Every structure is written in structure tokens, then in C-alpha cells.
Amino acid sequence: MIKVVYLGKLADIAREAQSDFASTSDGLGWAGLLDLLESHGSTELADAVRADTVKLAVNGQLLADRALLDARDGDEIALLPPVSGG
Amino acid sequence: MIKVVYLGKLADIAREAQSDFASTSDGLGWAGLLDLLESHGSTELADAVRADTVKLAVNGQLLADRALLDARDGDEIALLPPVSGG
Amino acid sequence: MLDIRLIEGIFSPAGALHAFTAAHGEAGGVASFCGQVRPGGGVEALELTHYAPLTLAGMEDIVQKAQARFVLDGALAWHRVGTMMPGEPIVLLAAAATHRRNAIDAVDFVMDHLKSAAWFWKREKRSDGWHWISPREADHEDIARWR
Amino acid sequence: MLDIRLIEGIFSPAGALHAFTAAHGEAGGVASFCGQVRPGGGVEALELTHYAPLTLAGMEDIVQKAQARFVLDGALAWHRVGTMMPGEPIVLLAAAATHRRNAIDAVDFVMDHLKSAAWFWKREKRSDGWHWISPREADHEDIARWR
């Protein structure tokens, strides 16, 4: 199982704070994640996540490049839109 | 009577916080003040007050130029060395 | 001393600052900044979401950068998460240093970085529901001052 | 609200800051700086002399300049005079503003000007007696930043 956590506005668009997706023997890459979000979620969600400003973290480690995504069973992917903190 | 108040280090040199000088019918000017400080105080005091960094206030108003001093009976002259505040 | 916290309930900035100052009696001075939920503009509540695996580590990273850049005796950074009401404190920063410029600049630096580089997402509740707050352009200009 | 005072005894910076912040619930944030008597270096006591007819008016003038330059909701400047012990507060500044940069810069501005343009004379007591403190070159550089 791979957990996907939606932060900020993405949680509204996903209508949930997180999703659990079944893992396959192959790793889950960036294109595969977008496919999952579109099929299990919505096109709107996949488009919102595709925006350049959304960053990814895997198990609390920020990815320098989303193309490096290779999530395995038990991993947690966080989808991080631009912050508006302080 | 004209009151002269010594601030900061000048109070140490004068060995007092203030002096009362008898006033004359003429106003007390800058040269007259230095003469008074030398005769009633000490040469050291007059020299310390003469330093360019010492400012004068009369009745709580700073003088732009010490040469403008013209103190009369009842006036208070403050001798203000450089500050070291905060 | 570094004191970095995510805080889920309300807290007393004055109490925190008092304890921090007492712990740094050797410092020449303590600078602080406290940001609070601004009343008015129809805002009924503010919610800050965070992502636990990143947020506290990110705050620590910012404060450590400040420590590396300014000579500090200590720093405090407390940040609320969850829902807060107008007038309540959101963030408290403090820095103790021998020289006041270091303390003031460290607070300024940490606040700028928290605004644009810390993992918080903010939304406001108005009469018509919740609205996400977008990053302000000024926040990015503020952080650019330190490069 | 302007709250400018010369204070002859010890005071609580945390208490003053709490009251100031409570009075400015409408502000986005409150910045502060508290300077205290630094222990160590053999300093047993610090004495600040002032000249009443000029000092408070001078502090008010500095704070009003800050108000004219930065957009503030209020400012506080409390300064001790008389004799104080290591660890005791000397000066507390606070500024409340809608935008944090104004609050932080106002505190910075007022502190720089108090250091080099306010009518205070400072001396330290060491084991061998009292020593007058001369103005520091750095204080004049600090004030020059604002011209």
C-alpha cells in the first residue's frame, strides 16, 4: 500500500486528506501517480497536482525532481502546494 | 542667579552636579561662562567644557551655537558632553 | 538555547518571552516578533495546516541558518497549527545576542523565511466559508533580501 | 498608542509587552527589543544619568520620527535611569503594525537613535570604582544607516 497525503488546497480538491493506493511490484513513478489521481480521484485533482509549483516528499524527504518518484509498498507520498505560512 | 548643571563626566570634573552663579545685569555669554568655570571651578573644568563635543541647553532648549549663549537671572544652563545611552 | 515548537493550542507570548529572557541573562538583549490573527476584514477564524514530517524540521533548519549567520546566544520559534481566532498569537520568535543588531536581524531573517519557506498552509474562514491564502509576492521579495 | 517613559526602578518587560500587545489586538504583529545590563567583564552596576528637561522630549522626538517613517499602530519606549544591576532590563522598545517589516524596522530605528542621540550618560562600576562609558563608533555607524 502507498499512502498519498494531500496538503493545503489539494485536500479540498481531493475531498480527502489522504488516499491509500494498492502498490504493485513495480515502483510508482510520477506519470503513474498522475494516472492514479485521475482514475481514483478526478481530472481536476491530477491537473492541480501537475502544476509546476507542487512539490513532492517521500517519507518526509523532499524530492529535488518529481521525475525521480519511485514509491514502493509502505511509502508515504506528500503532495505539497505552495506554502502561505507565518 | 544662574544655575549651571553638569552632566555625565563633567559632574565628576566639577565635583558637583550643579553650581549657582550670581547674575549680573549683562547677560552671561559663552566666554563669560568659561571664565566663571575657570575661576569658581578649575582650569580642567573650563577646558573640558570648551571641547567641541560639549553642547549647551538653556532652560531645556538646545543651543545651535554656543556663541549664542546669553543667560539671564533665573536661567538654567546645562552642559552636555557626548551621550553614551541606550 | 534553541526552543522550536509547533503548538496546537493557544499560548502566552509574554510568558514564553519572559522564560526565554530569564534563560539568557548573559545576553545584551532580546529581540522578538509576535504575529497575531488580525481581526477585521470579515475573518472569523484562521486555520494553519502543516505536514508533520517536514514542518518542524524545516523550522529547525531556518533557525540553524540564522544561527550560522548571526552571532546568537539563543533563539526561540513557536508556531501555532490548527484553528485560531482573531487576536490570538500565531507565531512568536525571539533571539538573544550580545549585540542588538544580531538579535534584531535574526528575528527578521527567521520571520521572512517562515513566511515563504516553511511548510504551512493557511486558510481563512469568512461568512461564506473557508478560503485558502495564496503566497504574497511581498513574502518572496522579503526572503530575497537575505541572498 | 504611544507609551514613552523614563523609569526609576526595576520593571517587568514581559508585563509591559503583554499590556502593549493586548492594547493592539488589531495589529498584525508586535516587534520588540529589550536591552539588559550584561553580566560579566567585572561590571558590578550600571548608572544612567539623564537631564530631565531634554531626555523624555528627546525620546518622544525619536519615536515620532519612527511613526512618521513607518506605518505603526503604536509604539512603546521605556528607559531606565539611575543605578541598575547585571541582568536587569535597561530599555524596552515595542512597535505594533499591520505589516511586520514596519514593526521590526521601527524597533531597529528607535534603538539606533536612542543609542547615539538620546540624552543619557552611562557609567559602569567595577572593582576599582566608576568608569564613564564613551560613545561607541559603531553606534554612530548604526544611526547613519537611516539617513
CSV table of N, CA, C and O in Angstrom, one decimal, chain B:
chain,number,residue,atom,x,y,z
B,1,MET,N,20.4,85.0,39.8
B,1,MET,CA,21.2,83.8,39.9
B,1,MET,C,21.0,82.9,38.6
B,1,MET,O,19.9,82.8,38.1
B,2,ILE,N,22.1,82.4,38.2
B,2,ILE,CA,22.1,81.5,37.0
B,2,ILE,C,22.6,80.1,37.5
B,2,ILE,O,23.6,80.0,38.1
B,3,LYS,N,21.8,79.1,37.2
B,3,LYS,CA,22.1,77.8,37.6
B,3,LYS,C,22.9,77.1,36.4
B,3,LYS,O,22.4,77.1,35.3
B,4,VAL,N,24.0,76.4,36.7
B,4,VAL,CA,24.7,75.6,35.7
B,4,VAL,C,24.7,74.1,36.1
B,4,VAL,O,25.1,73.8,37.3
B,5,VAL,N,24.2,73.3,35.2
B,5,VAL,CA,24.1,71.8,35.5
B,5,VAL,C,25.1,71.1,34.7
B,5,VAL,O,25.3,71.3,33.5
B,6,TYR,N,25.9,70.2,35.4
B,6,TYR,CA,26.9,69.4,34.8
B,6,TYR,C,26.4,68.0,34.6
B,6,TYR,O,26.0,67.3,35.5
B,7,LEU,N,26.5,67.6,33.4
B,7,LEU,CA,26.0,66.2,33.0
B,7,LEU,C,27.2,65.3,32.8
B,7,LEU,O,28.3,65.7,32.4
B,8,GLY,N,27.0,64.0,33.0
B,8,GLY,CA,28.0,62.9,32.7
B,8,GLY,C,29.3,63.2,33.4
B,8,GLY,O,29.3,63.7,34.6
B,9,LYS,N,30.3,63.0,32.7
B,9,LYS,CA,31.7,63.1,33.2
B,9,LYS,C,32.0,64.6,33.7
B,9,LYS,O,32.8,64.7,34.6
B,10,LEU,N,31.3,65.6,33.2
B,10,LEU,CA,31.5,66.9,33.6
B,10,LEU,C,31.2,67.1,35.1
B,10,LEU,O,31.8,67.9,35.8
B,11,ALA,N,30.2,66.3,35.6
B,11,ALA,CA,29.9,66.4,37.0
B,11,ALA,C,31.0,65.9,37.9
B,11,ALA,O,31.3,66.4,39.0
B,12,ASP,N,31.7,64.9,37.4
B,12,ASP,CA,32.9,64.4,38.1
B,12,ASP,C,34.0,65.5,38.2
B,12,ASP,O,34.6,65.7,39.2
B,13,ILE,N,34.2,66.1,37.0
B,13,ILE,CA,35.3,67.1,36.9
B,13,ILE,C,35.0,68.3,37.8
B,13,ILE,O,35.8,68.9,38.5
B,14,ALA,N,33.7,68.7,37.8
B,14,ALA,CA,33.2,69.9,38.6
B,14,ALA,C,33.1,69.5,40.1
B,14,ALA,O,33.0,70.4,40.9
B,15,ARG,N,33.1,68.2,40.4
B,15,ARG,CA,32.9,67.7,41.7
B,15,ARG,C,31.6,68.2,42.3
B,15,ARG,O,31.4,68.2,43.5
B,16,GLU,N,30.6,68.5,41.4
B,16,GLU,CA,29.3,68.8,41.9
B,16,GLU,C,28.3,68.6,40.7
B,16,GLU,O,28.8,68.6,39.6
B,17,ALA,N,27.0,68.5,41.0
B,17,ALA,CA,26.1,68.3,39.9
B,17,ALA,C,25.6,69.6,39.3
B,17,ALA,O,25.2,69.7,38.2
B,18,GLN,N,25.7,70.7,40.1
B,18,GLN,CA,25.3,72.0,39.6
B,18,GLN,C,26.0,73.1,40.4
B,18,GLN,O,26.4,72.9,41.6
B,19,SER,N,26.1,74.3,39.8
B,19,SER,CA,26.6,75.5,40.5
B,19,SER,C,25.6,76.6,40.4
B,19,SER,O,24.9,76.7,39.3
B,20,ASP,N,25.5,77.4,41.4
B,20,ASP,CA,24.7,78.7,41.2
B,20,ASP,C,25.6,79.9,41.2
B,20,ASP,O,26.4,80.1,42.1
B,21,PHE,N,25.5,80.6,40.1
B,21,PHE,CA,26.4,81.8,39.9
B,21,PHE,C,25.5,83.0,40.0
B,21,PHE,O,24.4,83.0,39.5
B,22,ALA,N,26.0,84.0,40.7
B,22,ALA,CA,25.3,85.3,40.7
B,22,ALA,C,25.2,85.9,39.3
B,22,ALA,O,26.2,85.8,38.5
B,23,SER,N,24.1,86.4,39.0
B,23,SER,CA,23.9,87.0,37.7
B,23,SER,C,24.3,88.5,37.7
B,23,SER,O,24.2,89.1,38.8
B,24,THR,N,24.7,89.0,36.6
B,24,THR,CA,24.9,90.5,36.5
B,24,THR,C,23.8,91.1,35.6
B,24,THR,O,23.0,90.4,35.1
B,25,SER,N,23.8,92.4,35.5
B,25,SER,CA,22.8,93.0,34.7
B,25,SER,C,23.0,92.6,33.2
B,25,SER,O,22.0,92.5,32.5
B,26,ASP,N,24.3,92.4,32.8
B,26,ASP,CA,24.5,91.9,31.5
B,26,ASP,C,24.2,90.5,31.4
B,26,ASP,O,24.3,89.8,32.4
B,27,GLY,N,23.9,90.0,30.2
B,27,GLY,CA,23.7,88.5,30.0
B,27,GLY,C,25.1,87.8,30.2
B,27,GLY,O,26.1,88.4,30.0
B,28,LEU,N,25.0,86.5,30.5
B,28,LEU,CA,26.2,85.7,30.6
B,28,LEU,C,26.4,85.0,29.3
B,28,LEU,O,25.6,84.2,28.8
B,29,GLY,N,27.5,85.3,28.6
B,29,GLY,CA,27.8,84.7,27.3
B,29,GLY,C,28.8,83.5,27.4
B,29,GLY,O,29.1,83.2,28.6
B,30,TRP,N,29.2,83.0,26.3
B,30,TRP,CA,30.0,81.8,26.3
B,30,TRP,C,31.4,82.0,26.9
B,30,TRP,O,31.8,81.3,27.8
B,31,ALA,N,32.0,83.2,26.5
B,31,ALA,CA,33.3,83.5,27.1
B,31,ALA,C,33.2,83.7,28.6
B,31,ALA,O,34.0,83.3,29.4
B,32,GLY,N,32.1,84.4,29.0
B,32,GLY,CA,31.9,84.7,30.4
B,32,GLY,C,31.7,83.4,31.2
B,32,GLY,O,32.2,83.3,32.3
B,33,LEU,N,31.0,82.5,30.6
B,33,LEU,CA,30.7,81.2,31.3
B,33,LEU,C,32.0,80.5,31.5
B,33,LEU,O,32.3,80.0,32.6
B,34,LEU,N,32.9,80.4,30.5
B,34,LEU,CA,34.2,79.7,30.6
B,34,LEU,C,35.0,80.4,31.7
B,34,LEU,O,35.7,79.7,32.5
B,35,ASP,N,35.0,81.7,31.8
B,35,ASP,CA,35.7,82.5,32.8
B,35,ASP,C,35.2,82.1,34.2
B,35,ASP,O,36.0,81.8,35.1
B,36,LEU,N,33.9,82.0,34.3
B,36,LEU,CA,33.3,81.6,35.6
B,36,LEU,C,33.7,80.2,36.0
B,36,LEU,O,34.1,80.0,37.2
B,37,LEU,N,33.7,79.3,35.1
B,37,LEU,CA,34.0,77.9,35.4
B,37,LEU,C,35.5,77.8,35.8
B,37,LEU,O,35.8,77.0,36.7
B,38,GLU,N,36.3,78.6,35.1
B,38,GLU,CA,37.7,78.6,35.5
B,38,GLU,C,38.0,79.2,36.9
B,38,GLU,O,38.7,78.6,37.7
B,39,SER,N,37.3,80.3,37.1
B,39,SER,CA,37.6,81.0,38.4
B,39,SER,C,36.9,80.3,39.6
B,39,SER,O,37.5,80.1,40.7
B,40,HIS,N,35.6,79.9,39.4
B,40,HIS,CA,34.9,79.2,40.5
B,40,HIS,C,35.2,77.7,40.6
B,40,HIS,O,35.0,77.1,41.6
B,41,GLY,N,35.5,77.2,39.4
B,41,GLY,CA,35.8,75.7,39.4
B,41,GLY,C,37.3,75.5,39.2
B,41,GLY,O,38.0,75.6,40.2
B,42,SER,N,37.7,75.1,38.0
B,42,SER,CA,39.1,74.8,37.8
B,42,SER,C,39.4,75.0,36.3
B,42,SER,O,38.4,75.0,35.5
B,43,THR,N,40.6,75.1,36.0
B,43,THR,CA,41.1,75.2,34.6
B,43,THR,C,40.6,73.9,33.9
B,43,THR,O,40.2,73.9,32.7
B,44,GLU,N,40.8,72.8,34.6
B,44,GLU,CA,40.4,71.5,34.0
B,44,GLU,C,38.9,71.5,33.6
B,44,GLU,O,38.6,71.0,32.5
B,45,LEU,N,38.1,72.0,34.4
B,45,LEU,CA,36.6,72.1,34.1
B,45,LEU,C,36.4,73.0,32.9
B,45,LEU,O,35.7,72.6,32.0
B,46,ALA,N,37.0,74.1,32.9
B,46,ALA,CA,36.8,75.1,31.8
B,46,ALA,C,37.3,74.4,30.5
B,46,ALA,O,36.6,74.5,29.4
B,47,ASP,N,38.4,73.7,30.5
B,47,ASP,CA,38.9,73.0,29.3
B,47,ASP,C,38.0,71.9,28.8
B,47,ASP,O,37.8,71.8,27.7
B,48,ALA,N,37.5,71.2,29.8
B,48,ALA,CA,36.6,70.1,29.4
B,48,ALA,C,35.3,70.6,28.8
B,48,ALA,O,34.8,70.0,27.8
B,49,VAL,N,34.8,71.7,29.3
B,49,VAL,CA,33.6,72.3,28.7
B,49,VAL,C,33.8,72.9,27.4
B,49,VAL,O,33.0,72.9,26.5
B,50,ARG,N,35.0,73.4,27.2
B,50,ARG,CA,35.4,74.1,25.9
B,50,ARG,C,35.4,73.1,24.8
B,50,ARG,O,35.3,73.5,23.6
B,51,ALA,N,35.6,71.8,25.1
B,51,ALA,CA,35.7,70.8,24.0
B,51,ALA,C,34.5,70.9,23.0
B,51,ALA,O,33.4,71.1,23.4
B,52,ASP,N,34.8,70.8,21.7
B,52,ASP,CA,33.8,71.0,20.7
B,52,ASP,C,32.6,70.1,20.9
B,52,ASP,O,31.5,70.4,20.4
B,53,THR,N,32.8,68.9,21.5
B,53,THR,CA,31.7,67.9,21.6
B,53,THR,C,30.7,68.3,22.7
B,53,THR,O,29.6,67.6,22.8
B,54,VAL,N,31.0,69.3,23.5
B,54,VAL,CA,30.1,69.6,24.6
B,54,VAL,C,29.0,70.6,24.1
B,54,VAL,O,29.3,71.6,23.5
B,55,LYS,N,27.7,70.3,24.3
B,55,LYS,CA,26.6,71.1,23.8
B,55,LYS,C,26.0,71.9,25.0
B,55,LYS,O,26.2,71.5,26.2
B,56,LEU,N,25.3,72.9,24.7
B,56,LEU,CA,24.7,73.7,25.8
B,56,LEU,C,23.2,73.7,25.6
B,56,LEU,O,22.7,73.8,24.4
B,57,ALA,N,22.4,73.7,26.7
B,57,ALA,CA,21.0,73.9,26.6
B,57,ALA,C,20.7,75.0,27.6
B,57,ALA,O,21.3,75.1,28.7
B,58,VAL,N,19.8,75.9,27.3
B,58,VAL,CA,19.3,76.9,28.2
B,58,VAL,C,17.8,76.7,28.5
B,58,VAL,O,17.1,76.7,27.5
B,59,ASN,N,17.5,76.5,29.7
B,59,ASN,CA,16.1,76.2,30.1
B,59,ASN,C,15.5,75.1,29.2
B,59,ASN,O,14.4,75.2,28.8
B,60,GLY,N,16.3,74.1,29.0
B,60,GLY,CA,15.8,72.9,28.3
B,60,GLY,C,15.8,73.0,26.8
B,60,GLY,O,15.3,72.1,26.1
B,61,GLN,N,16.3,74.2,26.3
B,61,GLN,CA,16.3,74.3,24.8
B,61,GLN,C,17.8,74.2,24.4
B,61,GLN,O,18.6,75.0,24.9
B,62,LEU,N,18.1,73.3,23.5
B,62,LEU,CA,19.4,73.2,23.0
B,62,LEU,C,19.9,74.4,22.2
B,62,LEU,O,19.1,74.9,21.4
B,63,LEU,N,21.1,74.9,22.4
B,63,LEU,CA,21.6,76.0,21.6
B,63,LEU,C,22.3,75.4,20.3
B,63,LEU,O,23.1,74.5,20.4
B,64,ALA,N,21.9,76.0,19.2
B,64,ALA,CA,22.5,75.5,17.9
B,64,ALA,C,24.0,75.9,17.9
B,64,ALA,O,24.8,75.2,17.3
B,65,ASP,N,24.4,77.0,18.6
B,65,ASP,CA,25.7,77.5,18.6
B,65,ASP,C,26.0,78.1,20.0
B,65,ASP,O,25.2,78.9,20.5
B,66,ARG,N,27.1,77.6,20.6
B,66,ARG,CA,27.4,78.0,21.9
B,66,ARG,C,27.6,79.6,22.0
B,66,ARG,O,27.4,80.2,23.1
B,67,ALA,N,28.1,80.1,20.9
B,67,ALA,CA,28.3,81.6,20.9
B,67,ALA,C,27.0,82.4,21.1
B,67,ALA,O,27.1,83.6,21.4
B,68,LEU,N,25.9,81.7,20.9
B,68,LEU,CA,24.6,82.4,21.1
B,68,LEU,C,24.2,82.5,22.6
B,68,LEU,O,23.2,83.1,22.9
B,69,LEU,N,25.0,81.9,23.5
B,69,LEU,CA,24.6,81.9,24.9
B,69,LEU,C,24.4,83.4,25.4
B,69,LEU,O,25.3,84.2,25.2
B,70,ASP,N,23.3,83.6,26.1
B,70,ASP,CA,23.1,84.9,26.7
B,70,ASP,C,22.1,84.7,27.8
B,70,ASP,O,20.9,85.0,27.8
B,71,ALA,N,22.7,84.1,28.9
B,71,ALA,CA,21.9,83.7,30.0
B,71,ALA,C,21.6,84.8,31.0
B,71,ALA,O,22.5,85.7,31.2
B,72,ARG,N,20.4,84.9,31.5
B,72,ARG,CA,19.9,86.0,32.4
B,72,ARG,C,19.6,85.4,33.7
B,72,ARG,O,19.4,84.2,33.9
B,73,ASP,N,19.3,86.2,34.7
B,73,ASP,CA,18.9,85.8,36.0
B,73,ASP,C,17.7,84.8,36.0
B,73,ASP,O,16.7,85.1,35.2
B,74,GLY,N,17.9,83.7,36.6
B,74,GLY,CA,16.8,82.7,36.7
B,74,GLY,C,17.0,81.6,35.6
B,74,GLY,O,16.2,80.6,35.6
B,75,ASP,N,17.9,81.8,34.7
B,75,ASP,CA,18.1,80.8,33.6
B,75,ASP,C,18.9,79.6,34.2
B,75,ASP,O,19.6,79.7,35.1
B,76,GLU,N,18.6,78.4,33.5
B,76,GLU,CA,19.4,77.2,33.8
B,76,GLU,C,20.2,76.8,32.6
B,76,GLU,O,19.6,76.5,31.5
B,77,ILE,N,21.5,76.7,32.7
B,77,ILE,CA,22.4,76.3,31.6
B,77,ILE,C,22.8,74.8,31.9
B,77,ILE,O,23.3,74.5,33.0
B,78,ALA,N,22.6,73.9,30.9
B,78,ALA,CA,23.0,72.6,31.1
B,78,ALA,C,24.2,72.4,30.2
B,78,ALA,O,24.2,72.8,29.0
B,79,LEU,N,25.3,71.7,30.7
B,79,LEU,CA,26.5,71.4,30.0
B,79,LEU,C,26.5,70.0,29.6
B,79,LEU,O,26.5,69.1,30.5
B,80,LEU,N,26.4,69.6,28.3
B,80,LEU,CA,26.0,68.3,27.9
B,80,LEU,C,27.2,67.7,27.1
B,80,LEU,O,27.4,68.0,25.9
B,81,PRO,N,28.0,66.8,27.7
B,81,PRO,CA,29.0,66.1,26.9
B,81,PRO,C,28.4,65.0,26.0
B,81,PRO,O,27.2,64.8,26.1
B,82,PRO,N,29.2,64.4,25.2
B,82,PRO,CA,28.6,63.3,24.3
B,82,PRO,C,27.9,62.3,25.1
B,82,PRO,O,28.4,61.8,26.1
B,83,VAL,N,26.8,61.8,24.5
B,83,VAL,CA,26.0,60.8,25.2
B,83,VAL,C,26.5,59.4,25.0
B,83,VAL,O,27.3,59.2,24.0
B,84,SER,N,26.1,58.5,25.9
B,84,SER,CA,26.5,57.1,25.7
B,84,SER,C,25.4,56.2,26.2
B,84,SER,O,25.5,55.4,27.0
B,85,GLY,N,24.2,56.5,25.5
B,85,GLY,CA,23.0,56.0,26.1
B,85,GLY,C,22.6,54.6,25.6
B,85,GLY,O,23.3,53.8,25.0
B,86,GLY,N,21.3,54.3,25.8
B,86,GLY,CA,20.7,53.0,25.4
B,86,GLY,C,21.1,52.0,26.3
B,86,GLY,O,21.4,50.9,26.0
